[in-house]
mmCIF file of C-alpha atoms in Angstrom:
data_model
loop_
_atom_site.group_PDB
_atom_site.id
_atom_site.type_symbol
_atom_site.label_atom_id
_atom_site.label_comp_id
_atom_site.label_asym_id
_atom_site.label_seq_id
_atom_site.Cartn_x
_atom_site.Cartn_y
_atom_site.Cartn_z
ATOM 1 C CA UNK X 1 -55.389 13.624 -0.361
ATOM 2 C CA UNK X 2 -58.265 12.454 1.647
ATOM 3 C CA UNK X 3 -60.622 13.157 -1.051
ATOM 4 C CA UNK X 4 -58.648 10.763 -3.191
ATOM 5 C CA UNK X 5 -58.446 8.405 -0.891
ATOM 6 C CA UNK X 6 -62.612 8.064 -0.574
ATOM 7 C CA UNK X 7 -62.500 8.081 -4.206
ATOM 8 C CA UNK X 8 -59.910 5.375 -4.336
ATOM 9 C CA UNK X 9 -57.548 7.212 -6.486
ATOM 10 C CA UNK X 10 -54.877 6.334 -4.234
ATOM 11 C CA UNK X 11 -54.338 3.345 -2.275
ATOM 12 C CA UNK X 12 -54.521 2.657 1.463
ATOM 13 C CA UNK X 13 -50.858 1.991 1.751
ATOM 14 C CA UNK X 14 -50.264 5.371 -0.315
ATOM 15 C CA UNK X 15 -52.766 7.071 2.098
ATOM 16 C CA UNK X 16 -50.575 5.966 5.483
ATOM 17 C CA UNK X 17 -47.386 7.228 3.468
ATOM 18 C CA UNK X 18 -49.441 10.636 3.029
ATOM 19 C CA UNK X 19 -50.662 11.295 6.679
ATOM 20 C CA UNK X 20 -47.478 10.099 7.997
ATOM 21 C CA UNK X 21 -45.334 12.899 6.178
ATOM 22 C CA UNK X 22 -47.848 15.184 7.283
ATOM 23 C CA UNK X 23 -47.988 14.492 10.473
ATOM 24 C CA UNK X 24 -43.811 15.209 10.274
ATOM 25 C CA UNK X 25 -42.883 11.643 10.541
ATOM 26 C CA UNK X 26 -39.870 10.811 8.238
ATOM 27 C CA UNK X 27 -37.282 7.962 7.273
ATOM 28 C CA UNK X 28 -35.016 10.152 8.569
ATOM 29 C CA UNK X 29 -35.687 10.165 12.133
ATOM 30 C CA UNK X 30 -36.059 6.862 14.122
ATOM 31 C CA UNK X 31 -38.067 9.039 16.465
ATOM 32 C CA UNK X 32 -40.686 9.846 14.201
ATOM 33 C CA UNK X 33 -40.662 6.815 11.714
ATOM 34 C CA UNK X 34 -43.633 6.092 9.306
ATOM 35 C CA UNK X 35 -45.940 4.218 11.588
ATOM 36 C CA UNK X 36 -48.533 1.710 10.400
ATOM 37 C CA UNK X 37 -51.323 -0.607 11.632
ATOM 38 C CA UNK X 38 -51.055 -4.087 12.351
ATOM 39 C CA UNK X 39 -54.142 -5.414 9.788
ATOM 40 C CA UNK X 40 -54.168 -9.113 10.339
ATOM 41 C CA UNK X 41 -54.455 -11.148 13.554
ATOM 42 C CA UNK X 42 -54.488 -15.012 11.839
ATOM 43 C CA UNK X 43 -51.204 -15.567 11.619
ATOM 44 C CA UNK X 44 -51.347 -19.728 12.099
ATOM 45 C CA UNK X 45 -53.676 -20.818 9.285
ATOM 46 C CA UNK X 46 -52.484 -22.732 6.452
ATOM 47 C CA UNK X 47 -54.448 -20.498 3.951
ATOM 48 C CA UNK X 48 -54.996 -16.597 4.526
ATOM 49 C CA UNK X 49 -58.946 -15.795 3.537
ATOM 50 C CA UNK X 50 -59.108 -12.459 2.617
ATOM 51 C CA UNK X 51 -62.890 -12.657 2.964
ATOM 52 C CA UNK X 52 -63.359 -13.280 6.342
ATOM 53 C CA UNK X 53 -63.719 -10.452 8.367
ATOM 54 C CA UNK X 54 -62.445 -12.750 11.617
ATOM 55 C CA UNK X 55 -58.928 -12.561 9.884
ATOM 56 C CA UNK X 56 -58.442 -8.743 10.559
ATOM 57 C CA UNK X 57 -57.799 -6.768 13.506
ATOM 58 C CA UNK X 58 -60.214 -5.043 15.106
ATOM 59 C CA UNK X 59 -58.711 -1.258 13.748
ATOM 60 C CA UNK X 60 -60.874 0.687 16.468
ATOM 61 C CA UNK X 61 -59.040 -0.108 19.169
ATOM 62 C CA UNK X 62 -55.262 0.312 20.089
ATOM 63 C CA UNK X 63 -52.985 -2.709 19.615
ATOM 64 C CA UNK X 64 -52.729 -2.793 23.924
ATOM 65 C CA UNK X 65 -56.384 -3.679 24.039
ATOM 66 C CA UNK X 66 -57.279 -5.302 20.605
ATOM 67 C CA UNK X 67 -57.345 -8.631 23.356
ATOM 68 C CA UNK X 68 -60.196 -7.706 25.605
ATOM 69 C CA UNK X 69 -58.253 -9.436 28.267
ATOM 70 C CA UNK X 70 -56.052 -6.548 28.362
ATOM 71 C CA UNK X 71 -57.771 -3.480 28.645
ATOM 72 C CA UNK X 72 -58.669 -4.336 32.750
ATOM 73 C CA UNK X 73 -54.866 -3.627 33.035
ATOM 74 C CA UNK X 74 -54.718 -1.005 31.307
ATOM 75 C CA UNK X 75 -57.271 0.623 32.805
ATOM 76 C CA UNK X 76 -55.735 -0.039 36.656
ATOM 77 C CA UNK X 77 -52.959 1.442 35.000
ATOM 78 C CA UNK X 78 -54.535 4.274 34.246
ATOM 79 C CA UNK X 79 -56.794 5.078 37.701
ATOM 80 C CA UNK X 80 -53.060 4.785 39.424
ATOM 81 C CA UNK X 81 -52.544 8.028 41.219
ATOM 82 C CA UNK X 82 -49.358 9.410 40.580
ATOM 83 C CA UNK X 83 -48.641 10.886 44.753
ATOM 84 C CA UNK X 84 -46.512 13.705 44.036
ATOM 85 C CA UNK X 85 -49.110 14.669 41.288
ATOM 86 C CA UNK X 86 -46.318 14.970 38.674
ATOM 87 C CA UNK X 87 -47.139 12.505 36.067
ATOM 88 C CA UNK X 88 -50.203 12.478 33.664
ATOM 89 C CA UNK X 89 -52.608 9.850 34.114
ATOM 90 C CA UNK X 90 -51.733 7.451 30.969
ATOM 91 C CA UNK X 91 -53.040 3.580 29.725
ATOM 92 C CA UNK X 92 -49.369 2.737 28.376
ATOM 93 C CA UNK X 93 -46.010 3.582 29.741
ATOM 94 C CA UNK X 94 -44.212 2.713 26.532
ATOM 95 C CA UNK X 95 -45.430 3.665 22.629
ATOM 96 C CA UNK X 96 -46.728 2.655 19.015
ATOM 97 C CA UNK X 97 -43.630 3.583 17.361
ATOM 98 C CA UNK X 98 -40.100 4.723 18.944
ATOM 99 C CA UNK X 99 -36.665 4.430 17.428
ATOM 100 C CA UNK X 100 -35.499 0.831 19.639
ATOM 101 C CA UNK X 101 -38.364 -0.587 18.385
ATOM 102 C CA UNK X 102 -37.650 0.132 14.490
ATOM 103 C CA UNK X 103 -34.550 -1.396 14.541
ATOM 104 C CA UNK X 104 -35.821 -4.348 16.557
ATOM 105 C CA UNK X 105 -37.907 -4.595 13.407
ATOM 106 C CA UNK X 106 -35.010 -3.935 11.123
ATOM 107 C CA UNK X 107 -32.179 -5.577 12.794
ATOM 108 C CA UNK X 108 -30.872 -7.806 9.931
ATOM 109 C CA UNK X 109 -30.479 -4.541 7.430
ATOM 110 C CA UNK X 110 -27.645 -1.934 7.809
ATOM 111 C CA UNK X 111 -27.566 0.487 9.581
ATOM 112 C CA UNK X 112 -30.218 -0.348 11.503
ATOM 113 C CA UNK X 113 -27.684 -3.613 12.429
ATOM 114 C CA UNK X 114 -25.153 -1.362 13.775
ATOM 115 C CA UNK X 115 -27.362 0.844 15.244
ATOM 116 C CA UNK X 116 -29.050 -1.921 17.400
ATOM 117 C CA UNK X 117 -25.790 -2.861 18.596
ATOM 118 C CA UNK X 118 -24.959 0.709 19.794
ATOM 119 C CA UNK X 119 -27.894 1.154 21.451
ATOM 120 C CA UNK X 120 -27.452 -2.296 23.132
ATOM 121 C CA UNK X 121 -23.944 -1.098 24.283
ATOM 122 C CA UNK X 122 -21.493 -3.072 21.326
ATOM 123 C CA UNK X 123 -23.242 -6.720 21.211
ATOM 124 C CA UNK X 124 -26.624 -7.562 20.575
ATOM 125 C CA UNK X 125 -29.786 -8.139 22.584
ATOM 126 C CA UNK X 126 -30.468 -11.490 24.105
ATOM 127 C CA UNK X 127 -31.836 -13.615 21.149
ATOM 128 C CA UNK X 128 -35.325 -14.058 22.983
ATOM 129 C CA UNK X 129 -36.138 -10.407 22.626
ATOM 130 C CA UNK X 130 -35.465 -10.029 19.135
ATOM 131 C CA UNK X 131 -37.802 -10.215 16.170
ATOM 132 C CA UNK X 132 -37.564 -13.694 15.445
ATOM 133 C CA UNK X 133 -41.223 -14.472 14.221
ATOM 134 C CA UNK X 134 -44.113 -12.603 13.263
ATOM 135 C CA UNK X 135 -46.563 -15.149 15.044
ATOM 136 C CA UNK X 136 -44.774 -14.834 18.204
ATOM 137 C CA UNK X 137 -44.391 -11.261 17.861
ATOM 138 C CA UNK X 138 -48.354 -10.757 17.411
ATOM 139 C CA UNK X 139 -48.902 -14.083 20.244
ATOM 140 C CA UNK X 140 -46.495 -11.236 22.798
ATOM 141 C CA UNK X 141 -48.862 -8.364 21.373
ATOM 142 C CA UNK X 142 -52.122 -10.366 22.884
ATOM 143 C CA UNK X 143 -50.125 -11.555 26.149
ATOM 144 C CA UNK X 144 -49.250 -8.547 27.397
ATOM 145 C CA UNK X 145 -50.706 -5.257 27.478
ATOM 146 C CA UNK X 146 -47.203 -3.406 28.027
ATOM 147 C CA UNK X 147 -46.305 -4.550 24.600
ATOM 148 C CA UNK X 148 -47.603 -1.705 22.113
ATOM 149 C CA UNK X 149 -45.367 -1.781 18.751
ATOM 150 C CA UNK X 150 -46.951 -0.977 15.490
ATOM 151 C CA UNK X 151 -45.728 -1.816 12.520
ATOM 152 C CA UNK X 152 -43.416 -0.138 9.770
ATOM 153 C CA UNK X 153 -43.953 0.456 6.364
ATOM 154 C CA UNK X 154 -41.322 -2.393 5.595
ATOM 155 C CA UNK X 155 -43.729 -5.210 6.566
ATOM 156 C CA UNK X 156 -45.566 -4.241 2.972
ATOM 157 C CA UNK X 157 -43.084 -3.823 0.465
ATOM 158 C CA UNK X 158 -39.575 -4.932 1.912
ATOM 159 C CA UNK X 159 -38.945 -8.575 1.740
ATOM 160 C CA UNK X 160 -35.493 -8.511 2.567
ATOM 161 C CA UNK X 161 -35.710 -7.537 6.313
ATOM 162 C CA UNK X 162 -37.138 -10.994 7.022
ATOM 163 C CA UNK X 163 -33.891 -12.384 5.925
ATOM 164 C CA UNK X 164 -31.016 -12.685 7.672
ATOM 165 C CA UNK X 165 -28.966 -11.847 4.239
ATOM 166 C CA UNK X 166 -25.574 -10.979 6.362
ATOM 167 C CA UNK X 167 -25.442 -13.777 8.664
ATOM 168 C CA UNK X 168 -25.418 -11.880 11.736
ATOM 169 C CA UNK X 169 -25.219 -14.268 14.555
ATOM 170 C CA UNK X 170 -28.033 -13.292 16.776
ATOM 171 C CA UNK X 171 -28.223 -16.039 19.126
ATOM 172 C CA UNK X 172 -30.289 -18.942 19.931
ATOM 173 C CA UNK X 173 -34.030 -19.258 21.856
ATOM 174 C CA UNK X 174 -32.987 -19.816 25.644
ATOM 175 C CA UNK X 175 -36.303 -22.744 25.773
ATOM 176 C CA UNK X 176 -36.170 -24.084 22.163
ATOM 177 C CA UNK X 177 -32.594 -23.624 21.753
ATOM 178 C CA UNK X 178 -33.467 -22.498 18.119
ATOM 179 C CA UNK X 179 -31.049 -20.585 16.089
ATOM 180 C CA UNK X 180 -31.979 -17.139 15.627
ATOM 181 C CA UNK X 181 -31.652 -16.906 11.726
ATOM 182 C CA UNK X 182 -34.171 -15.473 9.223
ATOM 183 C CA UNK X 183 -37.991 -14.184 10.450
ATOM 184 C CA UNK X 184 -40.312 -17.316 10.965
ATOM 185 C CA UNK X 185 -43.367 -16.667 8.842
ATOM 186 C CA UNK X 186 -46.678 -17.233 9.555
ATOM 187 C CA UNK X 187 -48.337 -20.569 8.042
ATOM 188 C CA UNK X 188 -49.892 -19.256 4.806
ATOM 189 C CA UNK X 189 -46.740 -17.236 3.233
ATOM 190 C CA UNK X 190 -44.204 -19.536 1.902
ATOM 191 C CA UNK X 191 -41.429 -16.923 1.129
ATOM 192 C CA UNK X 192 -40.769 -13.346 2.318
ATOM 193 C CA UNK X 193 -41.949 -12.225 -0.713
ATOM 194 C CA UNK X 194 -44.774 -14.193 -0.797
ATOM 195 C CA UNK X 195 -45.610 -12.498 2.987
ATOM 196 C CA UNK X 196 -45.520 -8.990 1.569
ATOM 197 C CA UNK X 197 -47.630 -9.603 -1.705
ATOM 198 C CA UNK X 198 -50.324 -10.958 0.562
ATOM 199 C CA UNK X 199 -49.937 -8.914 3.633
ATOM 200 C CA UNK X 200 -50.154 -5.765 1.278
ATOM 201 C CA UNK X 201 -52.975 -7.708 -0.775
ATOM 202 C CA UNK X 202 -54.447 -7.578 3.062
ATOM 203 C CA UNK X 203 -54.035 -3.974 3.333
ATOM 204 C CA UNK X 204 -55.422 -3.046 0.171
ATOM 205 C CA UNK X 205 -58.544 -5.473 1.317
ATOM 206 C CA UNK X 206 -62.364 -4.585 1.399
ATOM 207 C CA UNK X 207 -62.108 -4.679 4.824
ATOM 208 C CA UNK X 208 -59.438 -2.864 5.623
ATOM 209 C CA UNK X 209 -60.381 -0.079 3.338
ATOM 210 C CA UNK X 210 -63.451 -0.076 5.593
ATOM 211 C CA UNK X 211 -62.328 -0.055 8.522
ATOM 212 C CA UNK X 212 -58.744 1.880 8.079
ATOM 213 C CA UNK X 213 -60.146 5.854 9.506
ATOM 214 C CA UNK X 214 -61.058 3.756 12.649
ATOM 215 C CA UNK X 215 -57.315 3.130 13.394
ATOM 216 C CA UNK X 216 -56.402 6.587 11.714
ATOM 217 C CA UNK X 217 -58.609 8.646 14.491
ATOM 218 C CA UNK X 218 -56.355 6.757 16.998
ATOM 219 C CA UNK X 219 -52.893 7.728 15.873
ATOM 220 C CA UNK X 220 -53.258 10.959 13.597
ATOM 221 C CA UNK X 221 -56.529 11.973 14.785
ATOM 222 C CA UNK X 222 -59.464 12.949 16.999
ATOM 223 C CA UNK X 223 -58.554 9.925 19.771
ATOM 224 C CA UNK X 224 -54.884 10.989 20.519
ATOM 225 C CA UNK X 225 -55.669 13.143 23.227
ATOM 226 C CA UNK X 226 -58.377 14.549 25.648
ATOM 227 C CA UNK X 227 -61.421 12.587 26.778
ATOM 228 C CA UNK X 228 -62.054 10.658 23.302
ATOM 229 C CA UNK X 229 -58.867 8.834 23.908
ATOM 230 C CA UNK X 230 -59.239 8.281 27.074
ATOM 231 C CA UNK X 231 -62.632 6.673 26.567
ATOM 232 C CA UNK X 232 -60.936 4.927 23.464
ATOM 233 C CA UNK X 233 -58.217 3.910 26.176
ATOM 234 C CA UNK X 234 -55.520 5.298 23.866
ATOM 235 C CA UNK X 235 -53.215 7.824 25.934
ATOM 236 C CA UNK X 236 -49.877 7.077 25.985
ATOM 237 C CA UNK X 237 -46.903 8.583 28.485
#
């Protein structure tokens, strides 16, 4: 598979679908969902230019740090010693991909709807926590270095979990007082479908396909554990 992939006889996004099954993550298992990278950081500019290189993120470094501002934290987080000696040293208390945090993703699509609300003991979360807008959701990711999602697979090829199809009632924005309804986009896709043709246009970019084994190493690879990910300030609790 990886030999296809340098010859470009499969895509990137097939690529991601192949290491994730290997590495024994499944649909099946909210625990071990397909994980994939963030790609993109504009998320505000009228028009999305594929060839700039400023429009990506940087794939070498975790999402907690991709904001330089961060990583201070996280290392302070780190050099915290744990008294009793019981706990591993770690940069982030929290992970890239865990089962509350696909169906935040997913919360206007069944069963992940229902799910949610179990997990969030019969109603749902206050409407300020849920995903309500991809720029906000990548503004949080810069803000604060406890915030760590990934993305899913969904974000390139499933439209409809931007839309609030069912109507759920999920509340209004405690500040704004704006209705919690379908995904706000960013600036440069005018539909949900339009967002996934170019977001998986992005993936599929010069760049990305560049860059992609850098973020790879980090998650499936080399920087997971032991000193490289500690120098790439990538362990996790």
């Amino acid at each position: 598979v990886l030999q296809k992939w340098v010859n470009r006889e499969i895509s990137n996004f097939d690529y991601l679908i192949q290491l994730n099954t290997m590495a024994g993550r499944t649909y099946n298992d909210l625990a071990q969902y397909p994980v994939f990278p963030w790609i993109l950081r504009d998320y505000t500019s009228e028009e999305l230019d594929l060839n700039n290189p400023a429009v990506f993120r940087d794939l070498s470094k975790p999402i907690g740090v991709v904001n330089e501002k961060n990583a201070k934290a996280v290392k302070e987080k780190y050099n915290f010693e744990d008294p009793l000696g019981m706990i591993d040293k770690f940069h982030y208390g929290t992970h890239y991909s865990n089962a509350a945090g696909v169906m935040h993703y997913l919360i206007r699509v069944e069963p992940f709807t229902t799910l949610h609300i179990q997990l969030q003991s019969g109603r749902f979360d206050c409407a300020d926590r849920q995903f309500h807008s991809i720029p906000a959701t990548w503004q949080a990711l810069m803000d604060n270095p406890n915030d760590v999602k990934e993305l899913i697979p969904e974000f390139f090829y499933f439209p409809e979990f931007l839309e609030n199809q069912n109507g759920f009632n999920l509340g209004q924005l405690q500040i704004s007082k704006e209705v919690v309804n379908d995904v706000v986009l960013p600036k440069w896709a005018h539909s949900p479908e339009d967002f996934i043709y170019k977001h998986r246009k992005a993936l599929e970019s010069e760049y990305v396909s560049a860059h992609l084994h850098e973020w790879i190493d980090l998650i499936f690879g080399y920087k997971q554990r032991g000193p490289a990910a500690v120098e790439a300030l990538n362990v996790f609790y």
